[in-house]
Amino acid sequence: GAVVSQHPSWVICKSGTSVKIECRSLDFQATTMFWYRQFPKQSLMLMATSNEGSKATYEQGVEKDKFLINHASLTLSTLTVTSAHPEDSSFYICSARDVSSQETQYFGPGTRLLVL
Amino acid sequence: DAKTTQPPSMDCAEGRAANLPCNHSTISGNEYVYWYRQIHSQGPQYIIHGLKNNETNEMASLIITEDRKSSTLILPHATLRDTAVYYCIVRPQYNFNKFYFGSGTKLNVKP
């Protein structure tokens, strides 16, 4: 299957700082990528849909000014957690939809964020 | 989007078949059934998907009932590495966006 990478795999930051997470589709082009968040012992929660060349669309209850998404190319989307607080500590996972094979989303390995 | 219901956990003996059920009684005719799994602290891994017919690949088989209101994922010979949370998701055929994850089934494969 297609490969999606995330960087970094884990990050620790101080409260009030911003953290950027990258999501890359390595062997396919993705017009659409998705960002999820997962708290311990819970399921994945869709945060937003990232569209190449246009604004992201956010799920209800997700603050767009808090979680900035940029999808500048067909292989890269970034999520920036601005002014991070301890409650933002979570496992952030991206997925990408293959343009040539619209039916399946492929997920990245996830980024674990710890805000102190 | 149609909702899915899965048992919270199941046990399976190593080497035996694991049969994971999913109920999607409100599924509509143009909605696919997808299965993913998530091994601890990793991103979800695609397993298989189908619309109406049963499907098989190198990982698993997907059996969809004739009325499409339920399905079963079959891992023919479970190994310890198959221990994971398995998610059943339905997605509209012509809406490629937005997988909504339910709580899934934690499959424990035991030696």
mmCIF file of C-alpha atoms in Angstrom:
data_model
loop_
_atom_site.group_PDB
_atom_site.id
_atom_site.type_symbol
_atom_site.label_atom_id
_atom_site.label_comp_id
_atom_site.label_asym_id
_atom_site.label_seq_id
_atom_site.Cartn_x
_atom_site.Cartn_y
_atom_site.Cartn_z
ATOM 1 C CA GLY A 1 0.000 0.000 0.000
ATOM 2 C CA ALA A 2 0.900 3.674 -0.257
ATOM 3 C CA VAL A 3 3.203 5.222 2.326
ATOM 4 C CA VAL A 4 2.494 8.292 4.422
ATOM 5 C CA SER A 5 5.132 9.728 6.724
ATOM 6 C CA GLN A 6 4.919 12.176 9.614
ATOM 7 C CA HIS A 7 7.577 14.291 11.193
ATOM 8 C CA PRO A 8 8.411 14.492 13.992
ATOM 9 C CA SER A 9 7.344 11.197 15.499
ATOM 10 C CA TRP A 10 7.258 12.771 18.916
ATOM 11 C CA VAL A 11 7.769 16.246 20.336
ATOM 12 C CA ILE A 12 7.907 17.817 23.775
ATOM 13 C CA CYS A 13 7.345 21.541 24.056
ATOM 14 C CA LYS A 14 6.702 24.205 26.641
ATOM 15 C CA SER A 15 3.267 25.658 27.182
ATOM 16 C CA GLY A 16 2.665 28.693 24.972
ATOM 17 C CA THR A 17 4.913 27.631 22.137
ATOM 18 C CA SER A 18 3.832 26.505 18.674
ATOM 19 C CA VAL A 19 4.535 23.119 17.166
ATOM 20 C CA LYS A 20 4.465 22.160 13.489
ATOM 21 C CA ILE A 21 3.778 18.611 12.345
ATOM 22 C CA GLU A 22 4.409 17.535 8.762
ATOM 23 C CA CYS A 23 2.516 14.900 6.827
ATOM 24 C CA ARG A 24 3.923 13.625 3.541
ATOM 25 C CA SER A 25 2.657 11.175 0.957
ATOM 26 C CA LEU A 26 5.839 9.466 -0.203
ATOM 27 C CA ASP A 27 4.849 7.599 -3.346
ATOM 28 C CA PHE A 28 1.594 9.136 -4.460
ATOM 29 C CA GLN A 29 -0.105 12.485 -4.852
ATOM 30 C CA ALA A 30 -2.798 13.521 -2.430
ATOM 31 C CA THR A 31 -5.174 16.377 -3.153
ATOM 32 C CA THR A 32 -6.801 15.731 0.189
ATOM 33 C CA MET A 33 -5.243 14.938 3.532
ATOM 34 C CA PHE A 34 -6.911 14.563 6.889
ATOM 35 C CA TRP A 35 -5.839 15.305 10.433
ATOM 36 C CA TYR A 36 -6.979 13.278 13.404
ATOM 37 C CA ARG A 37 -6.350 13.468 17.120
ATOM 38 C CA GLN A 38 -6.400 10.545 19.499
ATOM 39 C CA PHE A 39 -6.404 10.728 23.274
ATOM 40 C CA PRO A 40 -5.321 7.715 25.362
ATOM 41 C CA LYS A 41 -7.716 4.775 25.209
ATOM 42 C CA GLN A 42 -9.989 6.645 22.808
ATOM 43 C CA SER A 43 -10.726 6.366 19.123
ATOM 44 C CA LEU A 44 -9.466 8.686 16.413
ATOM 45 C CA MET A 45 -11.310 11.979 16.121
ATOM 46 C CA LEU A 46 -11.320 13.768 12.782
ATOM 47 C CA MET A 47 -10.135 17.355 13.216
ATOM 48 C CA ALA A 48 -9.993 18.756 9.716
ATOM 49 C CA THR A 49 -9.755 18.086 6.021
ATOM 50 C CA SER A 50 -6.779 19.603 4.255
ATOM 51 C CA ASN A 51 -7.269 20.472 0.591
ATOM 52 C CA GLU A 52 -4.335 21.244 -1.678
ATOM 53 C CA GLY A 53 -4.423 24.852 -2.802
ATOM 54 C CA SER A 54 -7.421 25.867 -0.725
ATOM 55 C CA LYS A 55 -8.463 26.398 2.855
ATOM 56 C CA ALA A 56 -8.900 23.505 5.197
ATOM 57 C CA THR A 57 -12.322 22.591 6.475
ATOM 58 C CA TYR A 58 -12.631 21.965 10.174
ATOM 59 C CA GLU A 59 -14.918 19.678 12.121
ATOM 60 C CA GLN A 60 -17.336 21.207 14.565
ATOM 61 C CA GLY A 61 -15.651 22.227 17.773
ATOM 62 C CA VAL A 62 -12.129 22.381 16.339
ATOM 63 C CA GLU A 63 -10.626 25.866 16.467
ATOM 64 C CA LYS A 64 -9.154 26.825 13.128
ATOM 65 C CA ASP A 65 -6.998 29.556 14.649
ATOM 66 C CA LYS A 66 -5.603 27.088 17.137
ATOM 67 C CA PHE A 67 -4.829 24.329 14.643
ATOM 68 C CA LEU A 68 -3.425 25.906 11.487
ATOM 69 C CA ILE A 69 -3.357 23.690 8.434
ATOM 70 C CA ASN A 70 -1.430 24.313 5.237
ATOM 71 C CA HIS A 71 -1.518 22.026 2.197
ATOM 72 C CA ALA A 72 0.915 23.686 -0.160
ATOM 73 C CA SER A 73 1.672 20.765 -2.442
ATOM 74 C CA LEU A 74 0.233 17.445 -3.537
ATOM 75 C CA THR A 75 2.534 15.604 -1.155
ATOM 76 C CA LEU A 76 2.724 17.782 1.946
ATOM 77 C CA SER A 77 0.295 19.040 4.573
ATOM 78 C CA THR A 78 1.297 20.679 7.830
ATOM 79 C CA LEU A 79 -0.553 21.084 11.107
ATOM 80 C CA THR A 80 0.610 23.808 13.473
ATOM 81 C CA VAL A 81 -0.618 23.714 17.031
ATOM 82 C CA THR A 82 -0.398 27.342 18.105
ATOM 83 C CA SER A 83 0.128 28.455 21.688
ATOM 84 C CA ALA A 84 0.084 24.873 22.852
ATOM 85 C CA HIS A 85 -1.243 23.988 26.276
ATOM 86 C CA PRO A 86 -1.059 20.753 28.262
ATOM 87 C CA GLU A 87 -4.577 19.798 27.160
ATOM 88 C CA ASP A 88 -3.313 19.760 23.561
ATOM 89 C CA SER A 89 -1.075 16.833 24.450
ATOM 90 C CA SER A 90 -2.262 14.005 22.243
ATOM 91 C CA PHE A 91 -1.435 11.629 19.406
ATOM 92 C CA TYR A 92 -1.879 13.434 16.071
ATOM 93 C CA ILE A 93 -2.361 11.291 12.983
ATOM 94 C CA CYS A 94 -2.672 12.321 9.365
ATOM 95 C CA SER A 95 -4.032 10.416 6.416
ATOM 96 C CA ALA A 96 -3.916 10.976 2.683
ATOM 97 C CA ARG A 97 -6.181 9.990 -0.144
ATOM 98 C CA ASP A 98 -4.456 8.738 -3.268
ATOM 99 C CA VAL A 99 -5.571 10.789 -6.297
ATOM 100 C CA SER A 100 -5.216 7.776 -8.566
ATOM 101 C CA SER A 101 -7.085 5.498 -6.211
ATOM 102 C CA GLN A 102 -9.820 7.555 -4.648
ATOM 103 C CA GLU A 103 -11.226 4.841 -2.517
ATOM 104 C CA THR A 104 -8.674 4.402 0.229
ATOM 105 C CA GLN A 105 -7.054 6.594 2.836
ATOM 106 C CA TYR A 106 -3.557 5.760 4.006
ATOM 107 C CA PHE A 107 -2.476 6.803 7.464
ATOM 108 C CA GLY A 108 0.776 8.128 8.793
ATOM 109 C CA PRO A 109 2.497 6.653 11.850
ATOM 110 C CA GLY A 110 1.366 9.501 14.098
ATOM 111 C CA THR A 111 3.053 12.239 16.115
ATOM 112 C CA ARG A 112 2.952 12.199 19.870
ATOM 113 C CA LEU A 113 2.834 15.698 21.353
ATOM 114 C CA LEU A 114 3.526 16.405 25.002
ATOM 115 C CA VAL A 115 3.048 19.962 26.213
ATOM 116 C CA LEU A 116 4.619 20.743 29.560
ATOM 117 C CA ASP B 1 -23.174 8.713 7.511
ATOM 118 C CA ALA B 2 -24.183 5.268 8.652
ATOM 119 C CA LYS B 3 -22.988 4.277 12.100
ATOM 120 C CA THR B 4 -21.284 1.040 12.990
ATOM 121 C CA THR B 5 -21.460 -1.124 16.086
ATOM 122 C CA GLN B 6 -18.666 -3.458 17.102
ATOM 123 C CA PRO B 7 -18.028 -5.538 20.235
ATOM 124 C CA PRO B 8 -15.465 -3.797 22.458
ATOM 125 C CA SER B 9 -13.148 -6.782 22.683
ATOM 126 C CA MET B 10 -12.563 -10.327 21.483
ATOM 127 C CA ASP B 11 -10.076 -13.067 22.200
ATOM 128 C CA CYS B 12 -8.636 -15.461 19.662
ATOM 129 C CA ALA B 13 -6.163 -18.308 19.957
ATOM 130 C CA GLU B 14 -3.002 -18.023 17.900
ATOM 131 C CA GLY B 15 -3.303 -19.926 14.638
ATOM 132 C CA ARG B 16 -7.086 -19.936 14.685
ATOM 133 C CA ALA B 17 -9.356 -17.801 12.547
ATOM 134 C CA ALA B 18 -10.464 -14.495 14.022
ATOM 135 C CA ASN B 19 -13.966 -13.415 13.029
ATOM 136 C CA LEU B 20 -14.725 -9.800 13.841
ATOM 137 C CA PRO B 21 -18.348 -8.683 13.415
ATOM 138 C CA CYS B 22 -19.660 -5.260 12.541
ATOM 139 C CA ASN B 23 -23.236 -4.082 12.498
ATOM 140 C CA HIS B 24 -24.164 -1.288 10.098
ATOM 141 C CA SER B 25 -27.923 -1.626 9.916
ATOM 142 C CA THR B 26 -28.473 1.905 8.573
ATOM 143 C CA ILE B 27 -26.058 1.525 5.669
ATOM 144 C CA SER B 28 -27.320 2.835 2.348
ATOM 145 C CA GLY B 29 -26.793 1.341 -1.071
ATOM 146 C CA ASN B 30 -23.862 3.532 -2.045
ATOM 147 C CA GLU B 31 -21.827 3.159 1.121
ATOM 148 C CA TYR B 32 -18.642 1.114 1.280
ATOM 149 C CA VAL B 33 -17.545 -0.910 4.290
ATOM 150 C CA TYR B 34 -13.904 -0.369 5.254
ATOM 151 C CA TRP B 35 -11.767 -2.123 7.808
ATOM 152 C CA TYR B 36 -8.643 -0.684 9.392
ATOM 153 C CA ARG B 37 -6.614 -1.788 12.358
ATOM 154 C CA GLN B 38 -4.445 0.117 14.794
ATOM 155 C CA ILE B 39 -1.614 -1.544 16.593
ATOM 156 C CA HIS B 40 -0.696 0.202 19.815
ATOM 157 C CA SER B 41 0.817 3.662 19.318
ATOM 158 C CA GLN B 42 0.811 3.429 15.524
ATOM 159 C CA GLY B 43 -1.326 4.915 12.766
ATOM 160 C CA PRO B 44 -4.239 2.870 11.425
ATOM 161 C CA GLN B 45 -3.434 0.304 8.760
ATOM 162 C CA TYR B 46 -5.771 -0.346 5.847
ATOM 163 C CA ILE B 47 -7.001 -3.939 5.674
ATOM 164 C CA ILE B 48 -9.807 -4.306 3.174
ATOM 165 C CA HIS B 49 -12.999 -2.737 1.867
ATOM 166 C CA GLY B 50 -16.093 -3.767 -0.063
ATOM 167 C CA LEU B 51 -19.436 -2.587 -1.347
ATOM 168 C CA LYS B 52 -21.673 -5.599 -1.930
ATOM 169 C CA ASN B 53 -19.556 -8.611 -2.766
ATOM 170 C CA ASN B 54 -17.292 -10.531 -0.456
ATOM 171 C CA GLU B 55 -13.668 -9.549 -0.792
ATOM 172 C CA THR B 56 -10.374 -11.271 -0.067
ATOM 173 C CA ASN B 57 -6.797 -10.079 -0.083
ATOM 174 C CA GLU B 58 -3.515 -11.204 1.396
ATOM 175 C CA MET B 59 -4.465 -9.940 4.834
ATOM 176 C CA ALA B 60 -8.080 -10.872 5.332
ATOM 177 C CA SER B 61 -11.504 -11.688 3.961
ATOM 178 C CA LEU B 62 -14.561 -9.484 4.198
ATOM 179 C CA ILE B 63 -17.968 -11.103 4.267
ATOM 180 C CA ILE B 64 -20.930 -8.757 3.752
ATOM 181 C CA THR B 65 -24.438 -10.078 4.363
ATOM 182 C CA GLU B 66 -26.893 -9.993 1.518
ATOM 183 C CA ASP B 67 -28.909 -7.196 3.123
ATOM 184 C CA ARG B 68 -25.611 -5.361 3.798
ATOM 185 C CA LYS B 69 -26.625 -4.625 7.362
ATOM 186 C CA SER B 70 -23.634 -6.405 8.822
ATOM 187 C CA SER B 71 -20.233 -7.688 7.871
ATOM 188 C CA THR B 72 -17.482 -9.881 9.252
ATOM 189 C CA LEU B 73 -13.752 -9.461 8.924
ATOM 190 C CA ILE B 74 -11.926 -12.775 8.911
ATOM 191 C CA LEU B 75 -8.251 -13.173 9.708
ATOM 192 C CA PRO B 76 -7.723 -16.781 8.630
ATOM 193 C CA HIS B 77 -4.753 -17.642 10.849
ATOM 194 C CA ALA B 78 -4.321 -15.094 13.607
ATOM 195 C CA THR B 79 -0.839 -14.411 14.948
ATOM 196 C CA LEU B 80 0.274 -12.504 18.022
ATOM 197 C CA ARG B 81 1.110 -9.579 15.743
ATOM 198 C CA ASP B 82 -2.566 -9.299 14.804
ATOM 199 C CA THR B 83 -3.345 -8.048 18.305
ATOM 200 C CA ALA B 84 -4.795 -4.586 17.631
ATOM 201 C CA VAL B 85 -7.939 -2.467 17.625
ATOM 202 C CA TYR B 86 -9.982 -3.173 14.514
ATOM 203 C CA TYR B 87 -12.221 -0.461 13.139
ATOM 204 C CA CYS B 88 -15.183 -0.945 10.817
ATOM 205 C CA ILE B 89 -16.153 2.213 8.934
ATOM 206 C CA VAL B 90 -18.799 2.974 6.346
ATOM 207 C CA ARG B 91 -18.204 5.636 3.730
ATOM 208 C CA PRO B 92 -20.442 6.953 0.939
ATOM 209 C CA GLN B 93 -19.394 5.717 -2.485
ATOM 210 C CA TYR B 94 -19.082 9.164 -3.991
ATOM 211 C CA ASN B 95 -17.873 11.060 -0.954
ATOM 212 C CA PHE B 96 -14.234 10.352 -0.554
ATOM 213 C CA ASN B 97 -13.855 12.438 2.520
ATOM 214 C CA LYS B 98 -14.158 11.914 6.183
ATOM 215 C CA PHE B 99 -13.723 8.578 7.798
ATOM 216 C CA TYR B 100 -15.435 8.695 11.167
ATOM 217 C CA PHE B 101 -13.995 6.140 13.532
ATOM 218 C CA GLY B 102 -16.106 4.328 16.104
ATOM 219 C CA SER B 103 -14.686 2.669 19.169
ATOM 220 C CA GLY B 104 -13.575 -0.500 17.363
ATOM 221 C CA THR B 105 -12.894 -4.016 18.625
ATOM 222 C CA LYS B 106 -9.757 -4.827 20.594
ATOM 223 C CA LEU B 107 -8.632 -8.218 19.336
ATOM 224 C CA ASN B 108 -6.397 -10.095 21.746
ATOM 225 C CA VAL B 109 -4.564 -12.974 20.113
ATOM 226 C CA LYS B 110 -3.338 -15.353 22.761
ATOM 227 C CA PRO B 111 -0.664 -18.058 22.508
#
